[in-house]
Short mmCIF file of C-alpha atoms in Angstrom, two decimals:
data_model
loop_
_atom_site.label_atom_id
_atom_site.label_comp_id
_atom_site.label_asym_id
_atom_site.label_seq_id
_atom_site.Cartn_x
_atom_site.Cartn_y
_atom_site.Cartn_z
CA MET X 98 -114.19 104.19 72.88
CA GLU X 99 -110.40 104.20 72.78
CA SER X 100 -108.44 101.80 74.96
CA SER X 101 -105.47 103.26 76.83
CA ASP X 102 -103.47 100.27 75.60
CA ILE X 103 -101.74 100.15 72.24
CA GLY X 104 -101.05 96.86 70.48
CA ASP X 105 -97.60 95.39 69.96
CA ASP X 106 -97.67 96.41 66.30
CA GLY X 107 -98.35 100.01 67.28
CA THR X 108 -102.02 99.95 66.36
CA PRO X 109 -104.49 101.62 68.76
CA LYS X 110 -107.19 99.30 70.09
CA TYR X 111 -110.81 100.41 69.83
CA HIS X 112 -114.31 99.16 70.49
CA GLN X 113 -117.39 100.71 68.96
CA LEU X 114 -118.93 103.77 70.57
CA ASN X 115 -122.68 104.22 70.71
CA PRO X 116 -123.17 107.95 69.95
CA GLU X 117 -126.52 107.89 71.72
CA THR X 118 -124.72 107.60 75.06
CA MET X 119 -123.68 111.27 74.87
CA SER X 120 -125.52 113.17 77.56
CA ASP X 121 -127.70 116.18 76.84
CA ASP X 122 -125.21 118.30 78.75
CA ALA X 123 -122.33 117.08 76.58
CA LYS X 124 -124.34 117.75 73.42
CA GLN X 125 -125.09 121.28 74.63
CA LYS X 126 -121.41 121.91 75.39
CA ASP X 127 -120.52 120.71 71.90
CA ARG X 128 -123.05 123.10 70.36
CA ASP X 129 -121.78 125.97 72.51
CA PHE X 130 -118.20 125.26 71.45
CA ARG X 131 -119.18 125.24 67.77
CA LYS X 132 -120.95 128.58 68.20
CA LYS X 133 -117.86 130.01 69.88
CA LEU X 134 -115.64 128.87 67.00
CA ASN X 135 -118.00 130.60 64.57
CA ARG X 136 -118.04 133.83 66.57
CA ASP X 137 -114.26 133.88 66.95
CA ALA X 138 -113.62 133.13 63.28
CA ARG X 139 -115.97 135.88 62.11
CA GLU X 140 -114.36 138.35 64.49
CA VAL X 141 -110.88 137.51 63.18
CA VAL X 142 -111.79 138.30 59.57
CA SER X 143 -114.00 141.32 60.36
CA ASP X 144 -111.19 143.77 59.54
CA SER X 145 -109.89 141.92 56.48
CA ILE X 146 -110.87 141.67 52.82
CA HIS X 147 -112.92 138.61 53.80
CA LYS X 148 -115.27 140.49 56.13
CA LYS X 149 -118.31 140.10 53.82
CA VAL X 150 -117.71 136.42 53.06
CA LYS X 151 -120.41 134.18 54.54
CA LEU X 152 -118.58 131.78 56.82
CA ILE X 153 -119.60 128.62 58.69
CA VAL X 154 -117.32 126.66 61.03
CA HIS X 155 -118.33 123.01 61.24
CA ARG X 156 -117.47 120.47 63.93
CA PRO X 157 -117.55 117.25 61.85
CA ASP X 158 -119.16 114.14 63.27
CA TYR X 159 -117.92 110.57 62.88
CA GLY X 160 -119.38 107.06 62.68
CA TYR X 161 -118.45 103.43 62.53
CA GLU X 162 -117.16 103.80 58.95
CA SER X 163 -114.83 106.60 60.08
CA GLU X 164 -113.40 104.35 62.78
CA GLN X 165 -112.77 101.53 60.30
CA GLU X 166 -111.12 103.87 57.80
CA TYR X 167 -108.91 105.33 60.50
CA ILE X 168 -107.77 101.92 61.70
CA SER X 169 -107.03 100.86 58.13
CA LEU X 170 -104.97 103.95 57.28
CA SER X 171 -103.16 104.17 60.61
CA LYS X 172 -102.11 100.53 60.88
CA GLU X 173 -98.89 100.79 58.86
CA LEU X 174 -98.18 104.37 59.95
CA MET X 175 -98.13 103.81 63.70
CA PRO X 176 -94.82 101.87 63.98
CA VAL X 177 -93.03 104.71 62.16
CA VAL X 178 -94.71 107.40 64.27
CA ARG X 179 -94.01 105.52 67.50
CA GLU X 180 -90.33 105.20 66.58
CA ILE X 181 -89.99 108.93 65.93
CA ALA X 182 -91.82 109.68 69.19
CA ARG X 183 -89.62 107.18 71.05
CA LYS X 184 -86.53 109.11 70.00
CA THR X 185 -88.15 112.47 70.74
CA LEU X 186 -89.68 111.87 74.18
CA PRO X 187 -86.39 111.42 76.11
CA LEU X 188 -85.29 114.84 74.88
CA LEU X 189 -88.48 116.35 76.29
CA GLU X 190 -88.43 114.42 79.56
CA HIS X 191 -84.84 115.31 80.37
CA GLU X 192 -84.96 118.87 79.20
CA ILE X 193 -83.50 121.06 81.97
CA SER X 194 -83.82 124.79 81.90
CA SER X 195 -80.60 126.79 82.12
CA GLU X 196 -82.45 129.72 83.65
CA PHE X 197 -82.12 130.43 87.36
CA ALA X 198 -84.88 131.88 89.49
CA ARG X 199 -83.26 134.61 91.62
CA ASN X 200 -84.02 135.80 95.16
CA GLN X 201 -84.75 132.43 96.77
CA PHE X 202 -84.38 131.51 100.46
CA TYR X 203 -82.47 128.39 99.41
CA GLY X 204 -80.99 127.00 96.21
CA SER X 205 -77.91 125.69 94.45
CA LYS X 206 -76.29 128.99 93.53
CA PHE X 207 -75.22 131.71 96.00
CA GLN X 208 -75.73 135.30 94.83
CA ALA X 209 -73.36 137.60 96.65
CA ASP X 210 -74.94 140.73 95.21
CA SER X 211 -78.22 139.90 96.95
CA VAL X 212 -76.68 140.09 100.46
CA ALA X 213 -76.92 143.87 100.38
CA TYR X 214 -80.72 143.65 100.50
CA ARG X 215 -80.68 141.81 103.87
CA ASP X 216 -83.89 139.89 103.10
CA PHE X 217 -82.25 136.44 103.28
CA ARG X 218 -83.07 135.76 99.63
CA TYR X 219 -79.43 135.07 98.81
CA PHE X 220 -79.81 132.05 96.51
CA ALA X 221 -80.88 131.11 93.01
CA LYS X 222 -82.18 127.75 91.83
CA LYS X 223 -82.88 126.23 88.44
CA ARG X 224 -86.41 126.41 87.21
CA PRO X 225 -88.10 123.00 86.93
CA PRO X 226 -88.31 121.38 83.49
CA THR X 227 -91.51 121.91 81.62
CA GLU X 228 -94.00 119.08 81.80
CA SER X 229 -94.89 119.32 78.12
CA ALA X 230 -93.30 120.54 74.90
CA SER X 231 -93.32 124.30 74.37
CA LEU X 232 -94.74 123.83 70.90
CA ALA X 233 -98.23 124.17 69.41
CA VAL X 234 -98.97 122.84 65.93
CA GLY X 235 -101.63 123.88 63.46
CA LEU X 236 -102.33 121.77 60.38
CA ARG X 237 -104.41 123.33 57.62
CA VAL X 238 -105.76 120.96 54.96
CA ASP X 239 -106.86 122.29 51.57
CA GLU X 240 -110.14 120.52 50.73
CA SER X 241 -110.47 121.81 47.17
CA THR X 242 -111.81 119.63 44.35
CA SER X 243 -108.39 118.96 42.85
CA MET X 244 -107.30 117.13 46.02
CA SER X 245 -109.22 114.10 44.71
CA ALA X 246 -106.64 113.57 41.95
CA PHE X 247 -103.53 111.36 41.95
CA GLY X 248 -104.01 110.01 45.48
CA ARG X 249 -103.50 113.41 47.13
CA LEU X 250 -106.50 113.13 49.44
CA GLU X 251 -105.41 109.81 50.94
CA ALA X 252 -101.85 111.11 51.26
CA ALA X 253 -103.17 114.15 53.15
CA LYS X 254 -105.25 111.94 55.45
CA ARG X 255 -102.28 109.70 56.20
CA ALA X 256 -100.10 112.73 56.95
CA VAL X 257 -102.76 114.20 59.23
CA ILE X 258 -103.09 110.90 61.11
CA ALA X 259 -99.31 110.69 61.57
CA VAL X 260 -99.05 114.26 62.86
CA TYR X 261 -102.05 113.86 65.17
CA GLU X 262 -100.77 110.65 66.77
CA PHE X 263 -97.23 112.03 67.12
CA CYS X 264 -98.55 115.15 68.85
CA GLN X 265 -100.69 113.01 71.19
CA MET X 266 -97.67 110.90 72.17
CA CYS X 267 -95.52 113.99 72.80
CA HIS X 268 -98.32 116.01 74.50
CA ILE X 269 -98.20 118.73 71.85
CA PRO X 270 -101.37 120.83 71.42
CA ILE X 271 -102.66 120.21 67.90
CA LEU X 272 -105.12 122.20 65.79
CA ILE X 273 -106.30 120.48 62.58
CA TYR X 274 -108.70 122.38 60.32
CA GLY X 275 -109.83 121.76 56.76
CA ASP X 276 -111.38 124.36 54.50
CA THR X 277 -113.14 124.91 51.20
CA ALA X 278 -114.93 127.80 49.50
CA ASP X 279 -118.13 128.35 47.54
CA ALA X 280 -120.17 125.44 48.87
CA SER X 281 -123.25 127.61 48.25
CA LYS X 282 -124.35 131.24 48.09
CA GLN X 283 -125.20 131.05 51.79
CA GLU X 284 -121.89 129.36 52.67
CA GLN X 285 -119.05 131.01 50.81
CA MET X 286 -116.38 129.75 53.20
CA SER X 287 -116.45 126.47 55.11
CA ILE X 288 -114.08 125.61 57.95
CA TYR X 289 -114.00 122.07 59.38
CA ALA X 290 -112.62 121.99 62.93
CA TYR X 291 -111.46 118.39 63.23
CA THR X 292 -109.31 118.90 66.33
CA ASP X 293 -108.95 121.93 68.57
CA PHE X 294 -106.76 122.33 71.64
CA ASP X 295 -109.55 124.13 73.50
CA LYS X 296 -111.75 121.02 73.36
CA THR X 297 -109.78 117.81 73.08
CA ASP X 298 -111.60 114.55 72.45
CA ALA X 299 -110.09 111.08 72.09
CA HIS X 300 -112.42 110.52 69.15
CA ASP X 301 -111.07 113.48 67.19
CA ARG X 302 -108.90 110.98 65.30
CA PHE X 303 -112.09 109.61 63.76
CA ARG X 304 -113.32 113.09 62.79
CA LEU X 305 -110.20 113.38 60.62
CA MET X 306 -111.68 110.85 58.24
CA GLY X 307 -114.20 113.51 57.24
CA ILE X 308 -111.52 115.28 55.17
CA ARG X 309 -112.88 115.51 51.61
CA ALA X 310 -112.24 117.05 48.20
CA ARG X 311 -115.07 119.59 48.06
CA SER X 312 -114.99 122.86 46.11
CA ASN X 313 -112.76 125.96 45.74
CA ASN X 314 -110.17 127.32 48.17
CA ARG X 315 -109.84 130.71 49.87
CA ASP X 316 -106.44 130.13 51.44
CA GLY X 317 -105.79 133.55 52.97
CA MET X 318 -108.99 133.44 55.00
CA ALA X 319 -108.24 129.94 56.30
CA LEU X 320 -104.67 130.87 57.23
CA ARG X 321 -105.84 134.01 59.06
CA ILE X 322 -108.38 132.10 61.17
CA MET X 323 -105.94 129.33 62.09
CA ALA X 324 -102.99 131.65 62.71
CA ASP X 325 -105.08 133.72 65.08
CA ARG X 326 -106.08 130.58 67.01
CA LEU X 327 -102.42 129.61 67.32
CA ALA X 328 -101.31 133.11 68.30
CA GLY X 329 -103.46 132.85 71.42
CA SER X 330 -101.74 129.69 72.64
CA LEU X 331 -99.24 129.82 75.52
CA GLN X 332 -96.55 127.72 73.83
CA GLN X 333 -93.31 129.43 72.85
CA THR X 334 -93.13 127.97 69.32
CA LYS X 335 -96.25 128.10 67.13
CA LEU X 336 -96.02 126.18 63.88
CA LEU X 337 -98.68 126.39 61.16
CA ILE X 338 -98.37 123.95 58.25
CA SER X 339 -100.57 124.21 55.16
CA ILE X 340 -101.13 121.07 53.07
CA SER X 341 -102.26 122.17 49.63
CA ASP X 342 -102.14 121.04 46.01
CA GLY X 343 -102.89 124.33 44.30
CA GLN X 344 -102.98 128.09 44.28
CA PRO X 345 -105.89 130.02 45.83
CA LYS X 346 -109.04 130.33 43.74
CA ALA X 347 -112.53 131.28 44.90
CA MET X 348 -115.51 133.29 43.66
CA ASP X 349 -115.92 136.04 42.70
CA ASP X 350 -112.42 137.37 42.14
CA TYR X 351 -110.25 135.69 44.78
CA THR X 352 -107.52 134.46 42.45
CA GLY X 353 -104.23 135.44 40.84
CA ASN X 354 -102.16 138.29 42.25
CA TYR X 355 -105.05 139.54 44.40
CA ALA X 356 -105.25 136.27 46.34
CA ILE X 357 -101.47 135.81 46.46
CA LYS X 358 -101.02 139.31 47.91
CA ASP X 359 -103.66 138.56 50.58
CA MET X 360 -101.89 135.37 51.59
CA GLN X 361 -98.49 137.04 51.76
CA GLN X 362 -99.86 139.92 53.84
CA THR X 363 -101.54 137.43 56.21
CA ILE X 364 -98.33 135.44 56.60
CA ALA X 365 -96.27 138.59 57.26
CA GLU X 366 -98.81 139.90 59.80
CA TYR X 367 -98.87 136.70 61.83
CA GLU X 368 -95.14 136.09 61.59
CA ARG X 369 -94.83 139.31 63.56
CA LYS X 370 -97.09 137.67 66.16
CA GLY X 371 -94.78 134.67 66.47
CA ILE X 372 -96.29 132.20 63.99
CA THR X 373 -93.94 130.05 61.89
CA PHE X 374 -95.44 129.05 58.54
CA LEU X 375 -94.63 126.05 56.36
CA ALA X 376 -96.28 125.01 53.09
CA ALA X 377 -96.38 121.35 52.08
CA ALA X 378 -97.04 121.39 48.33
CA ILE X 379 -98.42 118.11 47.00
CA GLY X 380 -99.80 119.13 43.61
CA GLN X 381 -99.19 120.78 40.27
CA ASP X 382 -98.93 124.39 41.49
CA LYS X 383 -95.71 123.96 43.46
CA GLU X 384 -94.02 126.92 41.79
CA VAL X 385 -96.87 129.28 42.72
CA ILE X 386 -96.97 127.96 46.32
CA ASN X 387 -93.20 128.46 46.52
CA GLN X 388 -93.63 132.02 45.27
CA ILE X 389 -96.28 132.72 47.91
CA TYR X 390 -94.44 131.32 50.92
CA GLY X 391 -90.79 131.66 49.89
CA ASN X 392 -88.05 129.02 49.70
CA GLU X 393 -87.43 128.88 53.44
CA LYS X 394 -91.08 128.01 54.16
CA PHE X 395 -91.66 125.67 51.21
CA LEU X 396 -91.75 121.85 51.35
CA ASP X 397 -91.79 120.12 47.96
CA ILE X 398 -93.56 116.81 48.57
CA THR X 399 -92.75 114.75 45.48
CA ASN X 400 -93.15 111.30 47.03
CA LEU X 401 -96.60 111.08 48.62
CA THR X 402 -95.79 107.72 50.22
CA GLU X 403 -93.00 109.30 52.29
CA PHE X 404 -95.08 112.39 53.12
CA PRO X 405 -96.45 111.33 56.58
CA ALA X 406 -93.08 110.37 58.10
CA LYS X 407 -91.36 113.39 56.54
CA LEU X 408 -93.90 115.78 58.03
CA VAL X 409 -93.62 114.24 61.50
CA ARG X 410 -89.82 114.50 61.41
CA ILE X 411 -90.04 118.15 60.40
CA ILE X 412 -92.31 118.89 63.37
CA ALA X 413 -89.94 117.02 65.72
CA ARG X 414 -87.16 119.43 64.76
CA TYR X 415 -89.09 122.31 66.30
CA LEU X 416 -89.17 120.70 69.76
#
């Protein structure tokens, strides 16, 4: 279980959870939620080029080893994340809307033009500040085989931890999914729902340690599923960041210009629905990723050590 207290060095305090304590009702709810994610994902791609791809959405589990890995990776990250959050939170807490709600019986601003209606609603008053940030964040993690090279996988995990903890501190809804393709003939596309704002769990941070280098990558399908999830959120700003080290490539022919065109069409479609896309390129195919997303959406991550803090600061700019 997670303690509500955080140590002086910024490290969360934990004690071991016995997974057997989960009630039958909780287990059933978890199964129902996983089924819903599968239904929704399949519905989203039903009118796309991916409609015949066999898809499974997983809700990864966690164990004692996941907890230990998380604590180890997060220990040196937390002071940096806490400092960024410390500077960000006052801006959120003291945010005051400049909009006035009209036609009030009392308020701080008299509206002379309302007197003609003779309903005594002659005043306007400022709307109250929002209790939480008007931002929702989606983080897509490429779990292709090549992520195992040159420390990319650990860099991605560290970045995901930093973003997750920052969003928790600032009360920002966070969606973190990983994906891979061609796990088997029966599972041509795999989505791993590590965190989801429709079912928050304090132990989601441990699920994140399930991020792996697995197989191929069908990027357009993953982006479509995540973008659709974000589009349904109530927040004003919806930011979707893709962490990837290479260009799309999956069986049988999802590669080259065909895959690039699918990604670009998906991005354009969901930009019209209010989604802002960013691509964090951490591998050898940076030029191709830049071509797909465009200069304004492209983040060239050369220094993997600085990646977590850089990503958190970028997200903070959207608040």
